[in-house]
PDB file of C-alpha atoms and ligand atoms in Angstrom:
ATOM      1  CA  UNK A  15     -30.081  34.385 -15.772  1.00 89.00           C
ATOM      2  CA  UNK A  16     -27.472  31.592 -14.827  1.00 83.00           C
ATOM      3  CA  UNK A  17     -28.254  28.616 -12.885  1.00 82.00           C
ATOM      4  CA  UNK A  18     -26.261  25.870 -11.188  1.00 80.00           C
ATOM      5  CA  UNK A  19     -25.778  22.842 -13.310  1.00 76.00           C
ATOM      6  CA  UNK A  20     -23.772  19.404 -13.095  1.00 77.00           C
ATOM      7  CA  UNK A  21     -20.797  20.779 -14.815  1.00 81.00           C
ATOM      8  CA  UNK A  22     -19.647  17.620 -16.580  1.00 81.00           C
ATOM      9  CA  UNK A  23     -22.708  18.066 -18.761  1.00 77.00           C
ATOM     10  CA  UNK A  24     -20.937  20.590 -20.385  1.00 82.00           C
ATOM     11  CA  UNK A  25     -17.590  18.716 -21.002  1.00 84.00           C
ATOM     12  CA  UNK A  26     -19.368  15.928 -22.944  1.00 83.00           C
ATOM     13  CA  UNK A  27     -19.339  14.269 -25.493  1.00 87.00           C
ATOM     14  CA  UNK A  28     -15.806  12.678 -25.190  1.00 92.00           C
ATOM     15  CA  UNK A  29     -14.169  10.282 -27.289  1.00 95.00           C
ATOM     16  CA  UNK A  30     -13.851   6.713 -25.889  1.00 96.00           C
ATOM     17  CA  UNK A  31     -10.679   5.073 -25.874  1.00 98.00           C
ATOM     18  CA  UNK A  32      -9.397   1.422 -24.960  1.00 98.00           C
ATOM     19  CA  UNK A  33      -6.239   1.354 -23.135  1.00 98.00           C
ATOM     20  CA  UNK A  34      -4.279  -1.935 -23.077  1.00 98.00           C
ATOM     21  CA  UNK A  35      -1.709  -2.584 -20.430  1.00 98.00           C
ATOM     22  CA  UNK A  36       0.275  -5.650 -18.800  1.00 97.00           C
ATOM     23  CA  UNK A  37       2.297  -7.996 -20.734  1.00 93.00           C
ATOM     24  CA  UNK A  38       1.054  -9.856 -23.896  1.00 83.00           C
ATOM     25  CA  UNK A  39       2.830 -12.921 -22.626  1.00 83.00           C
ATOM     26  CA  UNK A  40       1.442 -12.950 -19.246  1.00 88.00           C
ATOM     27  CA  UNK A  41      -1.479 -11.025 -17.733  1.00 92.00           C
ATOM     28  CA  UNK A  42      -2.896  -8.278 -20.066  1.00 97.00           C
ATOM     29  CA  UNK A  43      -6.072  -5.990 -19.778  1.00 98.00           C
ATOM     30  CA  UNK A  44      -8.238  -3.637 -21.568  1.00 98.00           C
ATOM     31  CA  UNK A  45      -9.952  -0.455 -19.772  1.00 98.00           C
ATOM     32  CA  UNK A  46     -12.423   1.767 -21.470  1.00 96.00           C
ATOM     33  CA  UNK A  47     -11.590   5.523 -20.841  1.00 96.00           C
ATOM     34  CA  UNK A  48     -12.712   8.917 -21.653  1.00 94.00           C
ATOM     35  CA  UNK A  49     -10.672  11.110 -19.325  1.00 95.00           C
ATOM     36  CA  UNK A  50      -7.739  11.296 -21.923  1.00 97.00           C
ATOM     37  CA  UNK A  51      -6.155  13.980 -23.715  1.00 97.00           C
ATOM     38  CA  UNK A  52      -2.892  15.386 -25.183  1.00 97.00           C
ATOM     39  CA  UNK A  53      -0.801  17.618 -22.942  1.00 97.00           C
ATOM     40  CA  UNK A  54       2.392  18.493 -24.743  1.00 98.00           C
ATOM     41  CA  UNK A  55       3.652  18.307 -28.370  1.00 97.00           C
ATOM     42  CA  UNK A  56       7.397  18.446 -27.696  1.00 98.00           C
ATOM     43  CA  UNK A  57       7.998  16.100 -26.026  1.00 98.00           C
ATOM     44  CA  UNK A  58       4.570  14.166 -27.059  1.00 98.00           C
ATOM     45  CA  UNK A  59       2.777  13.683 -23.847  1.00 98.00           C
ATOM     46  CA  UNK A  60      -0.660  12.322 -23.233  1.00 98.00           C
ATOM     47  CA  UNK A  61      -2.680  12.276 -20.076  1.00 98.00           C
ATOM     48  CA  UNK A  62      -4.942   9.701 -18.934  1.00 98.00           C
ATOM     49  CA  UNK A  63      -7.003   9.527 -15.624  1.00 98.00           C
ATOM     50  CA  UNK A  64      -7.306   6.102 -14.390  1.00 98.00           C
ATOM     51  CA  UNK A  65      -9.464   5.137 -11.364  1.00 96.00           C
ATOM     52  CA  UNK A  66      -7.480   4.145  -8.332  1.00 97.00           C
ATOM     53  CA  UNK A  67      -9.390   1.075  -7.654  1.00 96.00           C
ATOM     54  CA  UNK A  68      -9.071  -0.183 -11.383  1.00 97.00           C
ATOM     55  CA  UNK A  69      -7.141  -3.253 -12.020  1.00 97.00           C
ATOM     56  CA  UNK A  70      -5.456  -1.269 -15.022  1.00 98.00           C
ATOM     57  CA  UNK A  71      -4.159   1.313 -12.694  1.00 98.00           C
ATOM     58  CA  UNK A  72      -2.097  -1.326 -10.491  1.00 97.00           C
ATOM     59  CA  UNK A  73      -0.706  -2.893 -14.097  1.00 97.00           C
ATOM     60  CA  UNK A  74       0.406   0.588 -15.265  1.00 98.00           C
ATOM     61  CA  UNK A  75       1.908   1.570 -11.944  1.00 97.00           C
ATOM     62  CA  UNK A  76       3.924  -1.606 -12.104  1.00 96.00           C
ATOM     63  CA  UNK A  77       4.894  -1.769 -15.891  1.00 97.00           C
ATOM     64  CA  UNK A  78       5.220   1.980 -16.467  1.00 98.00           C
ATOM     65  CA  UNK A  79       3.707   1.502 -19.905  1.00 98.00           C
ATOM     66  CA  UNK A  80       0.345   1.530 -21.748  1.00 98.00           C
ATOM     67  CA  UNK A  81      -1.195   1.795 -25.098  1.00 98.00           C
ATOM     68  CA  UNK A  82      -3.993   3.998 -26.267  1.00 98.00           C
ATOM     69  CA  UNK A  83      -6.084   2.093 -28.864  1.00 98.00           C
ATOM     70  CA  UNK A  84      -8.487   4.150 -30.960  1.00 98.00           C
ATOM     71  CA  UNK A  85     -11.703   2.186 -31.317  1.00 98.00           C
ATOM     72  CA  UNK A  86     -14.129   2.740 -34.257  1.00 97.00           C
ATOM     73  CA  UNK A  87     -17.942   3.340 -33.336  1.00 96.00           C
ATOM     74  CA  UNK A  88     -18.742  -0.208 -34.084  1.00 97.00           C
ATOM     75  CA  UNK A  89     -16.871  -1.407 -30.957  1.00 97.00           C
ATOM     76  CA  UNK A  90     -19.026   0.446 -28.640  1.00 94.00           C
ATOM     77  CA  UNK A  91     -20.509  -2.905 -27.025  1.00 95.00           C
ATOM     78  CA  UNK A  92     -16.847  -4.055 -26.444  1.00 97.00           C
ATOM     79  CA  UNK A  93     -15.996  -0.579 -25.104  1.00 96.00           C
ATOM     80  CA  UNK A  94     -18.803  -0.899 -22.669  1.00 93.00           C
ATOM     81  CA  UNK A  95     -17.903  -4.313 -21.524  1.00 95.00           C
ATOM     82  CA  UNK A  96     -14.463  -3.257 -20.897  1.00 97.00           C
ATOM     83  CA  UNK A  97     -15.928  -0.440 -18.806  1.00 94.00           C
ATOM     84  CA  UNK A  98     -18.227  -2.418 -16.754  1.00 93.00           C
ATOM     85  CA  UNK A  99     -16.037  -5.336 -15.983  1.00 96.00           C
ATOM     86  CA  UNK A 100     -12.525  -5.702 -14.245  1.00 97.00           C
ATOM     87  CA  UNK A 101      -9.781  -7.321 -15.384  1.00 97.00           C
ATOM     88  CA  UNK A 102      -9.022  -8.503 -11.798  1.00 96.00           C
ATOM     89  CA  UNK A 103     -12.163 -10.900 -12.466  1.00 96.00           C
ATOM     90  CA  UNK A 104     -12.381 -11.648 -16.209  1.00 97.00           C
ATOM     91  CA  UNK A 105     -10.115 -12.069 -19.255  1.00 97.00           C
ATOM     92  CA  UNK A 106     -11.508  -8.967 -21.268  1.00 98.00           C
ATOM     93  CA  UNK A 107      -9.749 -10.193 -24.716  1.00 98.00           C
ATOM     94  CA  UNK A 108     -11.408 -13.749 -24.287  1.00 97.00           C
ATOM     95  CA  UNK A 109     -14.813 -12.166 -23.211  1.00 98.00           C
ATOM     96  CA  UNK A 110     -15.150  -9.475 -26.001  1.00 98.00           C
ATOM     97  CA  UNK A 111     -13.307 -11.643 -28.834  1.00 98.00           C
ATOM     98  CA  UNK A 112     -11.004  -8.549 -29.304  1.00 98.00           C
ATOM     99  CA  UNK A 113      -7.756  -9.876 -30.936  1.00 98.00           C
ATOM    100  CA  UNK A 114      -4.302  -9.005 -29.162  1.00 98.00           C
ATOM    101  CA  UNK A 115      -1.476  -8.359 -31.423  1.00 98.00           C
ATOM    102  CA  UNK A 116       2.184  -7.644 -30.388  1.00 98.00           C
ATOM    103  CA  UNK A 117       2.992  -3.695 -30.081  1.00 98.00           C
ATOM    104  CA  UNK A 118       6.116  -2.321 -31.494  1.00 98.00           C
ATOM    105  CA  UNK A 119       7.977  -1.231 -28.125  1.00 98.00           C
ATOM    106  CA  UNK A 120       5.539  -1.855 -25.350  1.00 97.00           C
ATOM    107  CA  UNK A 121       5.004  -5.214 -23.793  1.00 97.00           C
ATOM    108  CA  UNK A 122       1.186  -4.813 -23.662  1.00 97.00           C
ATOM    109  CA  UNK A 123      -0.695  -5.830 -26.780  1.00 98.00           C
ATOM    110  CA  UNK A 124      -2.444  -3.666 -29.311  1.00 98.00           C
ATOM    111  CA  UNK A 125      -6.105  -4.435 -30.182  1.00 98.00           C
ATOM    112  CA  UNK A 126      -6.212  -5.480 -34.041  1.00 98.00           C
ATOM    113  CA  UNK A 127      -9.804  -4.168 -34.293  1.00 98.00           C
ATOM    114  CA  UNK A 128      -8.951  -0.798 -33.416  1.00 98.00           C
ATOM    115  CA  UNK A 129      -7.637   1.623 -35.927  1.00 98.00           C
ATOM    116  CA  UNK A 130      -4.914   3.950 -34.380  1.00 98.00           C
ATOM    117  CA  UNK A 131      -2.278   3.111 -31.639  1.00 98.00           C
ATOM    118  CA  UNK A 132      -0.187   5.090 -29.101  1.00 98.00           C
ATOM    119  CA  UNK A 133       2.353   3.303 -27.316  1.00 98.00           C
ATOM    120  CA  UNK A 134       3.321   5.090 -24.102  1.00 98.00           C
ATOM    121  CA  UNK A 135       6.129   5.199 -21.589  1.00 98.00           C
ATOM    122  CA  UNK A 136       4.919   6.655 -18.201  1.00 98.00           C
ATOM    123  CA  UNK A 137       6.841   9.802 -17.262  1.00 98.00           C
ATOM    124  CA  UNK A 138       4.731  11.108 -14.537  1.00 98.00           C
ATOM    125  CA  UNK A 139       2.171  10.073 -12.002  1.00 98.00           C
ATOM    126  CA  UNK A 140      -0.111  12.473 -10.220  1.00 98.00           C
ATOM    127  CA  UNK A 141      -2.786  11.896  -7.426  1.00 97.00           C
ATOM    128  CA  UNK A 142      -5.810  13.252  -8.551  1.00 97.00           C
ATOM    129  CA  UNK A 143      -8.839  12.709  -6.357  1.00 96.00           C
ATOM    130  CA  UNK A 144     -10.350   9.311  -7.127  1.00 95.00           C
ATOM    131  CA  UNK A 145      -8.086   8.846 -10.179  1.00 97.00           C
ATOM    132  CA  UNK A 146      -4.361   8.574 -10.746  1.00 98.00           C
ATOM    133  CA  UNK A 147      -3.167  10.832 -13.689  1.00 98.00           C
ATOM    134  CA  UNK A 148      -0.619   8.863 -15.948  1.00 98.00           C
ATOM    135  CA  UNK A 149       1.406  11.393 -18.138  1.00 98.00           C
ATOM    136  CA  UNK A 150       2.648   9.070 -21.022  1.00 98.00           C
ATOM    137  CA  UNK A 151       5.273   9.802 -23.672  1.00 98.00           C
ATOM    138  CA  UNK A 152       4.132   8.694 -26.904  1.00 98.00           C
ATOM    139  CA  UNK A 153       7.158   6.459 -28.155  1.00 98.00           C
ATOM    140  CA  UNK A 154       5.430   4.821 -31.089  1.00 98.00           C
ATOM    141  CA  UNK A 155       2.223   6.191 -33.022  1.00 98.00           C
ATOM    142  CA  UNK A 156       0.728   4.215 -36.090  1.00 98.00           C
ATOM    143  CA  UNK A 157      -2.715   3.732 -37.736  1.00 98.00           C
ATOM    144  CA  UNK A 158      -4.316   1.648 -40.171  1.00 97.00           C
ATOM    145  CA  UNK A 159      -2.996   2.490 -43.652  1.00 96.00           C
ATOM    146  CA  UNK A 160      -6.307   2.995 -45.386  1.00 95.00           C
ATOM    147  CA  UNK A 161      -7.552   5.277 -42.647  1.00 94.00           C
ATOM    148  CA  UNK A 162      -4.366   7.448 -43.013  1.00 94.00           C
ATOM    149  CA  UNK A 163      -4.587   7.425 -46.803  1.00 96.00           C
ATOM    150  CA  UNK A 164      -8.392   8.677 -46.469  1.00 94.00           C
ATOM    151  CA  UNK A 165      -9.488   5.466 -48.323  1.00 95.00           C
ATOM    152  CA  UNK A 166     -11.593   4.464 -45.344  1.00 92.00           C
ATOM    153  CA  UNK A 167     -13.733   6.477 -43.457  1.00 94.00           C
ATOM    154  CA  UNK A 168     -14.068   5.788 -39.761  1.00 95.00           C
ATOM    155  CA  UNK A 169     -16.700   7.066 -37.304  1.00 95.00           C
ATOM    156  CA  UNK A 170     -14.901   7.232 -33.924  1.00 95.00           C
ATOM    157  CA  UNK A 171     -16.722   6.048 -30.613  1.00 93.00           C
ATOM    158  CA  UNK A 172     -17.831   9.048 -28.519  1.00 91.00           C
ATOM    159  CA  UNK A 173     -20.400   9.754 -25.902  1.00 85.00           C
ATOM    160  CA  UNK A 174     -20.791  10.195 -22.149  1.00 74.00           C
ATOM    161  CA  UNK A 175     -20.223   7.773 -19.312  1.00 69.00           C
ATOM    162  CA  UNK A 176     -23.046   5.199 -18.813  1.00 64.00           C
ATOM    163  CA  UNK A 177     -25.368   6.020 -15.853  1.00 63.00           C
ATOM    164  CA  UNK A 178     -23.920   3.034 -14.192  1.00 61.00           C
ATOM    165  CA  UNK A 179     -20.618   4.512 -13.829  1.00 61.00           C
ATOM    166  CA  UNK A 180     -21.084   8.187 -13.375  1.00 60.00           C
ATOM    167  CA  UNK A 181     -24.613   8.557 -11.860  1.00 56.00           C
ATOM    168  CA  UNK A 182     -25.932  10.996 -14.131  1.00 51.00           C
ATOM    169  CA  UNK A 183     -26.955  10.316 -17.760  1.00 48.00           C
ATOM    170  CA  UNK A 184     -26.583  13.100 -20.185  1.00 45.00           C
ATOM    171  CA  UNK A 185     -27.970  13.436 -23.830  1.00 49.00           C
ATOM    172  CA  UNK A 186     -27.139  10.797 -26.327  1.00 50.00           C
ATOM    173  CA  UNK A 187     -24.918  12.032 -28.898  1.00 49.00           C
ATOM    174  CA  UNK A 188     -26.018  11.655 -32.584  1.00 52.00           C
ATOM    175  CA  UNK A 189     -23.730  11.617 -35.355  1.00 53.00           C
TER     176      UNK A 189
HETATM  177  C1  LIG B 455     -17.404   4.873 -22.113  1.00 69.60           C
HETATM  178  C2  LIG B 455     -16.529   4.606 -20.750  1.00 69.60           C
HETATM  179  C3  LIG B 455     -15.605   5.694 -20.360  1.00 69.60           C
HETATM  180  C4  LIG B 455     -14.784   5.408 -19.199  1.00 69.60           C
HETATM  181  N1  LIG B 455     -13.942   6.331 -18.644  1.00 69.60           N
HETATM  182  C5  LIG B 455     -13.113   6.017 -17.662  1.00 69.60           C
HETATM  183  C6  LIG B 455     -11.969   6.966 -17.399  1.00 69.60           C
HETATM  184  O1  LIG B 455     -11.779   7.861 -18.149  1.00 69.60           O
HETATM  185  N2  LIG B 455     -11.179   6.625 -16.368  1.00 69.60           N
HETATM  186  C7  LIG B 455     -11.624   5.648 -15.501  1.00 69.60           C
HETATM  187  O2  LIG B 455     -10.732   5.459 -14.663  1.00 69.60           O
HETATM  188  N3  LIG B 455     -12.782   4.860 -15.786  1.00 69.60           N
HETATM  189  C8  LIG B 455     -13.283   4.923 -16.816  1.00 69.60           C
HETATM  190  N4  LIG B 455     -14.288   4.033 -17.039  1.00 69.60           N
HETATM  191  C9  LIG B 455     -14.679   3.074 -16.312  1.00 69.60           C
HETATM  192  C10 LIG B 455     -13.674   1.941 -16.229  1.00 69.60           C
HETATM  193  O3  LIG B 455     -13.481   1.485 -17.574  1.00 69.60           O
HETATM  194  C11 LIG B 455     -14.180   0.771 -15.421  1.00 69.60           C
HETATM  195  O4  LIG B 455     -13.954   1.073 -14.168  1.00 69.60           O
HETATM  196  C12 LIG B 455     -13.427  -0.511 -15.850  1.00 69.60           C
HETATM  197  O5  LIG B 455     -14.121  -1.602 -15.198  1.00 69.60           O
HETATM  198  C13 LIG B 455     -11.856  -0.646 -15.157  1.00 69.60           C
HETATM  199  O6  LIG B 455     -11.353  -2.076 -15.599  1.00 69.60           O
HETATM  200  P1  LIG B 455     -10.241  -2.783 -14.794  1.00 69.60           P
HETATM  201  O7  LIG B 455     -10.545  -2.866 -13.332  1.00 69.60           O
HETATM  202  O8  LIG B 455     -10.188  -4.052 -15.574  1.00 69.60           O
HETATM  203  O9  LIG B 455      -9.075  -1.803 -14.922  1.00 69.60           O
HETATM  204  C14 LIG B 455     -15.031   4.268 -18.232  1.00 69.60           C
HETATM  205  C15 LIG B 455     -16.130   3.479 -18.690  1.00 69.60           C
HETATM  206  C16 LIG B 455     -16.936   3.691 -19.895  1.00 69.60           C
HETATM  207  C17 LIG B 455     -17.947   2.724 -20.427  1.00 69.60           C
END
């Protein structure tokens, strides 16, 4: 027998990412996202779905650049802070204590406490319900040397959206 379900339950857990956008010398911001996936290997494209009302959506629309920062599990409190507050009202670098560092090619900063980085240029934007889908070309990708050389073991942040954001709370993920 098959019964109707809240379909998203079967798509969790998802990895959590911190996207940085804006300009390190001006206004920059951090948004927590999980709706993020690779879509093409050649050219290297990734897709990120960002709420149309998010401040980050406006920043990425205007700069056409963003960075996917890969956070370790330990940064979950900062991920939640960035997912519950808007850069239109707070400075998330200041409030979380996360450290901005210059990126290689994109004007937004990277987050020093993260372990890997994908600097992206927006190649396509698609209206997708309450989100705007940004397809970005990865123009630079780099990571913590110890992690790449397998001298450092990192557990990544993953799970579901907190109930406050998505209405339904699913199982906690244990790893
Ligand atoms: C774990 C987690 C995952 C999230 N994933 C997404 C996502 O994929 N897309 C999105 O638009 N918002 C997502 N959010 C919500 C945004 O981070 C949130 O709306 C944020 O306050 C927007 O910030 P901004 O206004 O500074 O851009 C997520 C939040 C959390 C805590």
